[in-house]
Coordinates of C-alpha atoms and ligand atoms in Angstrom, one line a residue:
M1 CA 0.0 0.0 -0.1
A2 CA 1.1 3.5 -0.8
I3 CA 1.2 6.9 1.1
L4 CA 0.0 9.9 -0.8
V5 CA 2.2 12.8 0.1
S6 CA 0.7 16.3 -1.0
G7 CA 3.5 18.9 -1.1
G8 CA 6.1 16.2 -1.1
A9 CA 8.6 18.1 -3.3
G10 CA 8.8 21.0 -0.4
Y11 CA 11.4 21.1 2.4
I12 CA 9.7 19.1 5.1
G13 CA 7.7 17.2 2.5
S14 CA 10.8 16.1 0.4
V15 CA 12.7 15.0 3.8
T16 CA 9.8 13.0 4.9
V17 CA 9.5 11.1 1.5
H18 CA 13.2 10.4 1.8
Q19 CA 12.6 8.8 5.1
L20 CA 9.4 7.1 4.1
I21 CA 11.4 5.5 1.1
A22 CA 14.4 4.5 3.4
A23 CA 11.8 2.9 5.6
G24 CA 10.7 0.6 2.6
Q25 CA 7.4 2.5 2.1
E26 CA 5.7 3.0 -1.1
V27 CA 5.1 6.7 -1.8
V28 CA 3.1 8.8 -4.3
V29 CA 3.7 12.7 -4.4
L30 CA 1.1 15.3 -5.5
D31 CA 2.8 18.6 -5.9
T32 CA 2.2 21.8 -7.9
L33 CA 6.1 22.6 -8.0
E34 CA 5.2 26.2 -7.6
K35 CA 7.3 26.1 -4.7
G36 CA 8.6 22.5 -4.6
H37 CA 11.4 21.0 -6.6
A38 CA 11.2 17.8 -8.5
A39 CA 14.9 17.4 -7.9
A40 CA 14.3 17.0 -4.1
L41 CA 12.6 13.7 -4.7
P42 CA 14.5 10.3 -4.4
P43 CA 14.6 8.8 -7.7
G44 CA 11.8 6.6 -8.8
V45 CA 9.1 8.3 -6.6
K46 CA 5.8 8.8 -8.6
L47 CA 5.1 12.6 -9.0
Y48 CA 2.0 13.8 -10.1
Q49 CA 2.2 17.6 -10.7
G50 CA -1.0 19.3 -9.8
S51 CA -3.0 21.0 -7.0
T52 CA -4.7 19.3 -4.1
G53 CA -7.9 21.4 -5.3
D54 CA -8.0 19.5 -8.5
A55 CA -10.5 16.8 -7.4
A56 CA -10.3 14.8 -10.7
L57 CA -6.5 14.5 -10.5
V58 CA -6.5 13.4 -6.7
M59 CA -9.4 10.8 -7.7
R60 CA -7.2 9.6 -10.5
I61 CA -4.1 9.2 -8.3
L62 CA -6.3 7.3 -5.7
S63 CA -7.6 5.1 -8.5
E64 CA -4.0 4.5 -10.1
N65 CA -2.4 3.9 -6.8
R66 CA -3.4 1.5 -3.7
V67 CA -3.4 4.5 -1.3
D68 CA -4.1 3.7 2.3
A69 CA -2.9 6.8 4.1
A70 CA -2.0 10.6 3.3
I71 CA 0.4 13.2 4.4
H72 CA -0.8 16.7 3.8
F73 CA 1.9 19.1 3.4
A74 CA 0.9 21.1 0.4
A75 CA 0.1 24.9 1.7
Y76 CA 1.3 28.5 1.4
I77 CA 3.5 29.3 4.4
E78 CA 4.6 32.9 4.3
V79 CA 3.1 34.8 7.1
N80 CA 3.7 38.3 5.7
E81 CA 2.0 37.3 2.3
S82 CA -1.0 35.8 4.2
V83 CA -1.5 39.3 5.8
K84 CA -1.3 41.1 2.5
D85 CA -3.4 38.5 0.4
P86 CA -5.5 36.3 2.9
Q87 CA -7.8 35.0 0.0
K88 CA -4.9 33.3 -1.4
Y89 CA -4.2 31.3 1.8
L90 CA -7.7 30.7 2.6
A91 CA -8.4 29.4 -1.1
N92 CA -5.2 27.0 -1.1
N93 CA -4.8 26.0 2.7
I94 CA -8.4 25.7 3.4
V95 CA -10.7 25.3 0.1
N96 CA -8.0 23.3 -1.9
G97 CA -7.4 21.3 1.4
I98 CA -11.0 20.3 1.8
A99 CA -11.2 19.1 -1.7
F100 CA -8.2 16.9 -1.1
L101 CA -10.0 15.5 2.0
D102 CA -13.3 14.9 0.0
A103 CA -11.4 12.6 -2.5
L104 CA -9.6 10.8 0.3
V105 CA -12.9 10.2 2.0
K106 CA -14.6 9.1 -1.3
A107 CA -11.7 6.7 -2.1
G108 CA -12.0 5.3 1.6
V109 CA -8.5 6.5 2.6
G110 CA -8.8 6.5 6.6
R111 CA -5.7 8.2 7.9
I112 CA -4.2 11.6 7.3
V113 CA -1.2 13.6 8.8
F114 CA -1.5 17.2 8.7
S115 CA 1.2 19.8 8.7
S116 CA 0.0 22.3 11.2
S117 CA 1.8 25.2 13.0
A118 CA 2.7 26.8 16.2
A119 CA 1.1 29.7 14.5
V120 CA -2.3 28.5 15.7
Y121 CA -1.4 29.7 19.3
G122 CA -0.7 33.3 18.3
M123 CA 0.8 35.1 21.3
P124 CA 0.6 32.6 24.0
K125 CA 1.1 33.9 27.6
R126 CA 2.2 30.4 29.0
M127 CA 5.6 28.9 28.1
P128 CA 6.2 26.2 27.1
I129 CA 3.0 26.0 25.2
P130 CA 0.8 22.9 25.9
E131 CA -1.6 21.5 23.1
D132 CA -4.6 22.8 24.9
A133 CA -3.5 26.4 25.2
P134 CA -5.9 29.0 23.6
K135 CA -5.8 29.1 19.8
Q136 CA -5.7 32.9 18.8
P137 CA -3.8 33.2 15.6
I138 CA -2.6 36.6 14.8
N139 CA -2.4 36.1 11.1
P140 CA -4.3 34.6 8.1
Y141 CA -1.6 31.8 7.8
G142 CA -2.2 30.8 11.4
L143 CA -5.9 31.1 10.9
T144 CA -5.8 28.6 8.0
K145 CA -4.1 26.1 10.1
H146 CA -6.3 26.4 13.1
I147 CA -9.5 26.1 10.7
F148 CA -8.2 23.0 9.1
E149 CA -7.5 21.4 12.4
G150 CA -11.3 22.0 13.0
V151 CA -12.3 20.5 9.7
L152 CA -10.3 17.5 10.4
A153 CA -12.0 17.1 13.7
S154 CA -15.4 17.4 11.8
Y155 CA -14.4 15.0 9.0
Y156 CA -13.5 12.4 11.8
A157 CA -16.9 12.8 13.5
A158 CA -18.8 12.6 10.3
Y159 CA -16.8 10.5 8.0
G160 CA -14.4 8.6 10.1
L161 CA -11.2 10.1 8.5
S162 CA -8.6 9.8 11.3
S163 CA -6.0 12.6 11.6
V164 CA -3.0 13.8 13.5
S165 CA -2.2 17.6 13.1
L166 CA 1.5 18.2 13.8
R167 CA 2.0 21.7 15.1
Y168 CA 5.5 22.4 14.0
F169 CA 7.6 24.8 15.7
N170 CA 10.7 26.2 13.9
A171 CA 11.8 23.6 11.3
A172 CA 15.5 23.6 10.5
G173 CA 18.5 21.8 9.4
A174 CA 19.1 19.4 6.4
L175 CA 20.1 15.7 5.9
P176 CA 23.4 15.1 7.7
D177 CA 25.2 14.3 4.6
G178 CA 24.1 17.8 3.0
S179 CA 22.2 16.1 0.2
L180 CA 18.8 17.5 0.8
G181 CA 17.8 20.7 2.4
E182 CA 16.0 24.0 2.4
D183 CA 15.3 26.2 -0.9
H184 CA 12.8 28.9 -0.4
D185 CA 12.2 31.7 -2.7
P186 CA 11.9 34.2 -1.1
E187 CA 13.9 32.9 2.0
S188 CA 12.6 34.6 5.1
H189 CA 13.8 32.0 7.8
L190 CA 16.5 32.8 10.4
I191 CA 19.0 30.0 10.0
P192 CA 19.4 29.9 6.1
L193 CA 19.7 33.5 6.2
V194 CA 22.3 33.7 8.8
I195 CA 24.3 31.0 6.9
R196 CA 24.1 33.2 3.6
A197 CA 25.8 35.8 5.5
A198 CA 28.4 33.4 6.8
M199 CA 28.9 32.2 2.9
G200 CA 29.4 36.0 2.0
K201 CA 26.1 35.9 0.0
R202 CA 24.7 38.7 2.1
R203 CA 26.4 41.7 3.6
S204 CA 25.0 41.0 7.1
I205 CA 22.2 39.6 9.0
S206 CA 19.6 41.8 10.7
V207 CA 18.4 41.1 13.9
F208 CA 14.7 42.0 14.2
G209 CA 14.2 43.6 17.5
T210 CA 16.4 43.9 20.5
D211 CA 14.0 45.0 23.1
Y212 CA 11.8 42.0 23.8
P213 CA 11.3 40.9 27.2
T214 CA 13.5 37.9 26.7
P215 CA 16.9 37.4 28.4
D216 CA 19.0 38.8 25.8
G217 CA 16.2 41.0 24.1
T218 CA 15.8 39.1 20.9
C219 CA 13.1 36.5 20.0
V220 CA 13.3 33.0 21.4
R221 CA 12.0 30.0 19.0
D222 CA 12.1 26.2 19.6
Y223 CA 14.3 25.0 16.4
I224 CA 13.5 21.5 15.6
H225 CA 15.7 19.3 13.0
V226 CA 13.8 18.6 9.9
L227 CA 14.7 14.8 10.1
G228 CA 13.0 14.8 13.8
L229 CA 10.0 16.3 12.1
A230 CA 10.0 13.8 9.4
D231 CA 10.0 11.2 12.1
A232 CA 7.1 12.4 13.7
H233 CA 4.9 12.1 10.6
I234 CA 6.0 8.5 10.3
R235 CA 5.1 7.6 13.9
A236 CA 1.8 9.8 13.4
L237 CA 0.9 7.5 10.7
A238 CA 1.6 4.4 12.7
Y239 CA -0.2 5.7 15.7
L240 CA -3.5 6.3 13.8
E241 CA -3.7 2.6 13.0
R242 CA -4.2 1.8 16.7
H243 CA -5.8 5.2 17.8
P244 CA -8.8 6.6 15.6
G245 CA -9.7 9.9 16.3
A246 CA -8.5 13.7 15.4
H247 CA -5.3 14.3 17.3
A248 CA -2.9 17.2 17.6
F249 CA 0.5 17.2 18.7
N250 CA 3.4 20.1 19.3
V251 CA 6.4 19.0 17.5
G252 CA 9.3 20.8 19.2
T253 CA 12.1 20.3 21.6
G254 CA 11.0 22.2 24.6
K255 CA 14.0 24.3 24.6
G256 CA 14.2 27.8 23.3
L257 CA 17.0 29.5 21.6
S258 CA 17.3 33.4 20.9
V259 CA 18.2 35.1 17.5
K260 CA 21.4 36.0 19.0
E261 CA 22.1 32.4 20.1
I262 CA 21.4 31.2 16.6
I263 CA 23.9 33.8 15.2
G264 CA 26.4 32.7 17.8
A265 CA 26.0 29.0 16.7
V266 CA 26.5 29.7 13.2
K267 CA 29.7 31.7 13.8
R268 CA 30.8 28.8 16.0
V269 CA 30.1 26.0 13.7
T270 CA 31.1 27.6 10.4
R271 CA 34.0 29.5 11.9
K272 CA 33.1 32.4 9.8
D273 CA 32.6 36.0 11.0
F274 CA 30.1 38.4 9.6
A275 CA 28.3 41.7 10.1
V276 CA 25.3 41.6 12.5
E277 CA 22.9 44.6 12.5
Q278 CA 20.2 45.7 14.9
A279 CA 16.7 46.2 12.9
P280 CA 13.4 47.2 14.0
R281 CA 11.0 44.3 15.1
R282 CA 9.1 42.4 12.5
P283 CA 5.4 43.0 13.0
G284 CA 3.6 40.0 14.3
D285 CA 6.6 38.1 15.7
P286 CA 5.7 36.8 19.3
P287 CA 8.6 37.4 21.8
E288 CA 8.9 33.5 22.6
L289 CA 7.5 30.2 21.1
V290 CA 8.6 27.2 22.9
A291 CA 6.8 23.7 22.7
D292 CA 5.6 21.7 25.4
P293 CA 6.5 18.3 23.6
G294 CA 5.4 16.2 26.5
N295 CA 2.3 14.5 24.7
I296 CA 4.1 13.8 21.5
G297 CA 6.8 11.9 23.7
R298 CA 4.3 9.9 25.6
E299 CA 1.9 9.1 22.7
L300 CA 4.1 8.6 19.8
G301 CA 7.4 7.7 21.7
W302 CA 9.0 10.6 19.7
T303 CA 12.1 12.4 20.7
P304 CA 13.7 15.3 19.0
A305 CA 16.6 13.5 17.3
H306 CA 19.4 15.7 15.8
S307 CA 18.0 18.8 17.3
R308 CA 21.0 20.0 19.1
I309 CA 21.7 23.7 17.7
D310 CA 25.2 22.7 16.5
D311 CA 24.0 19.5 14.6
I312 CA 21.0 21.6 13.0
V313 CA 23.4 24.3 12.0
A314 CA 26.2 22.0 10.7
S315 CA 23.9 20.0 8.6
A316 CA 22.4 23.3 7.1
W317 CA 25.7 24.6 6.5
K318 CA 26.8 21.4 4.7
W319 CA 23.6 21.6 2.5
H320 CA 23.8 25.5 1.6
S321 CA 27.5 25.4 1.0
T322 CA 27.4 22.3 -1.1
H323 CA 24.3 23.8 -3.1
P324 CA 24.8 27.5 -3.1
D325 CA 21.8 27.8 -5.7
G326 CA 19.7 25.4 -3.9
F327 CA 18.1 22.9 -6.4
G328 CA 18.7 25.1 -9.2
G329 CA 22.5 24.8 -8.9
Ligands
UFG401 N1 14.7 36.8 12.3 C1 15.8 37.8 12.4 N2 16.3 38.3 11.1 C2 16.2 37.8 10.0 C3 15.0 36.6 10.1 C4 14.3 36.3 11.2 O1 15.9 38.5 13.5 O2 16.6 38.1 9.0 C5 14.0 36.5 13.4 C6 12.6 36.6 13.5 O3 12.2 38.0 13.8 C7 12.2 35.8 14.4 C8 13.1 34.4 14.5 O4 14.3 35.1 13.7 O5 12.2 36.1 15.8 C9 12.7 33.4 13.5 O6 12.2 33.6 12.4 P1 11.8 32.8 11.4 O7 11.2 33.6 10.1 O8 13.0 31.9 10.9 O9 10.6 32.0 11.9 P2 9.5 32.3 12.5 O10 9.3 31.9 14.0 O11 8.8 33.7 12.2 O12 8.3 31.2 11.8 C10 8.0 30.1 12.1 C11 7.6 29.2 10.7 C12 6.6 29.7 10.0 C13 5.5 29.9 10.9 C14 5.7 30.7 12.3 C15 4.5 30.5 13.3 O13 8.8 29.3 9.9 O14 6.2 28.9 9.0 O15 6.9 30.1 12.9 O16 4.7 31.7 14.2 F1 4.3 30.5 10.4

């Protein structure tokens, strides 16, 4: 039986596909390739180019392959863009996502793992954040993730489609051999941008806000290695075989690092020096986002492998320095 992976040519999707294949699993990928890269897929993986909103295409994939579970990564992910163009986010992340679910239900697929986000919590007051913290997203991107979790709960109640929503904290890093990593356009994430500064591809790195109520004044995030994230998806699929329902788990390490600490780690690991500039706060950034990962540990037996910051940075450095133009190079 095969696993249908939407968005499987993206950053977290392609690493998960890689791990599924390594575990001997049959995988079918659906990706528009608008943001994803066919070159990120292991050789021989069946790729259908198209949208999750194309019901006829999804039905065709389901009739041509013996699919018994899905992982749904396909979505737009840029917070700033979602504020400027919410319609684009609602249409893709929710409307197309629902069309995808409908096809799965029609074809009798019973399990799905969904890419949710810490963005569902907005500006949480309590740290670390437990799953039952209030869900008050502060941008349309986070809203789409929160709404889709609700859709999945209704689809379990009405149609018996079981799901795990994985609320990612900050995905980072690359395969340890540097063969597969992050290639976003535009790139807005901290670690790849700091690495570009270390590579001399940027003049400097800007620290967005140095007056936050955190120990060193810069924002604190919970950085999780992409391989650990991929492993969470594989465990979630297995969990659903024994635990029908609509579940949601944080995926984080439980340990926060500041922007300044990340810059320090990149300088330490790469042994490169570069200019660091103070810049104004980026609108919408919560001061601190750190997961309480207790539930995913207890329920899925998951631990955050590879997520020491020096391992994350070393793997990302290997990927970016050997692929200076990403998949285009
Ligand atoms: N930052 C800088 N300089 C930069 C880039 C980022 O100081 O050049 C700071 C940001 O202000 C933030 C931290 O580095 O404090 C991390 O920023 P990222 O953009 O790497 O990640 P975010 O925490 O903003 O975003 C993550 C996920 C998103 C998700 C969001 C939910 O990457 O997909 O969490 O809050 F939507």
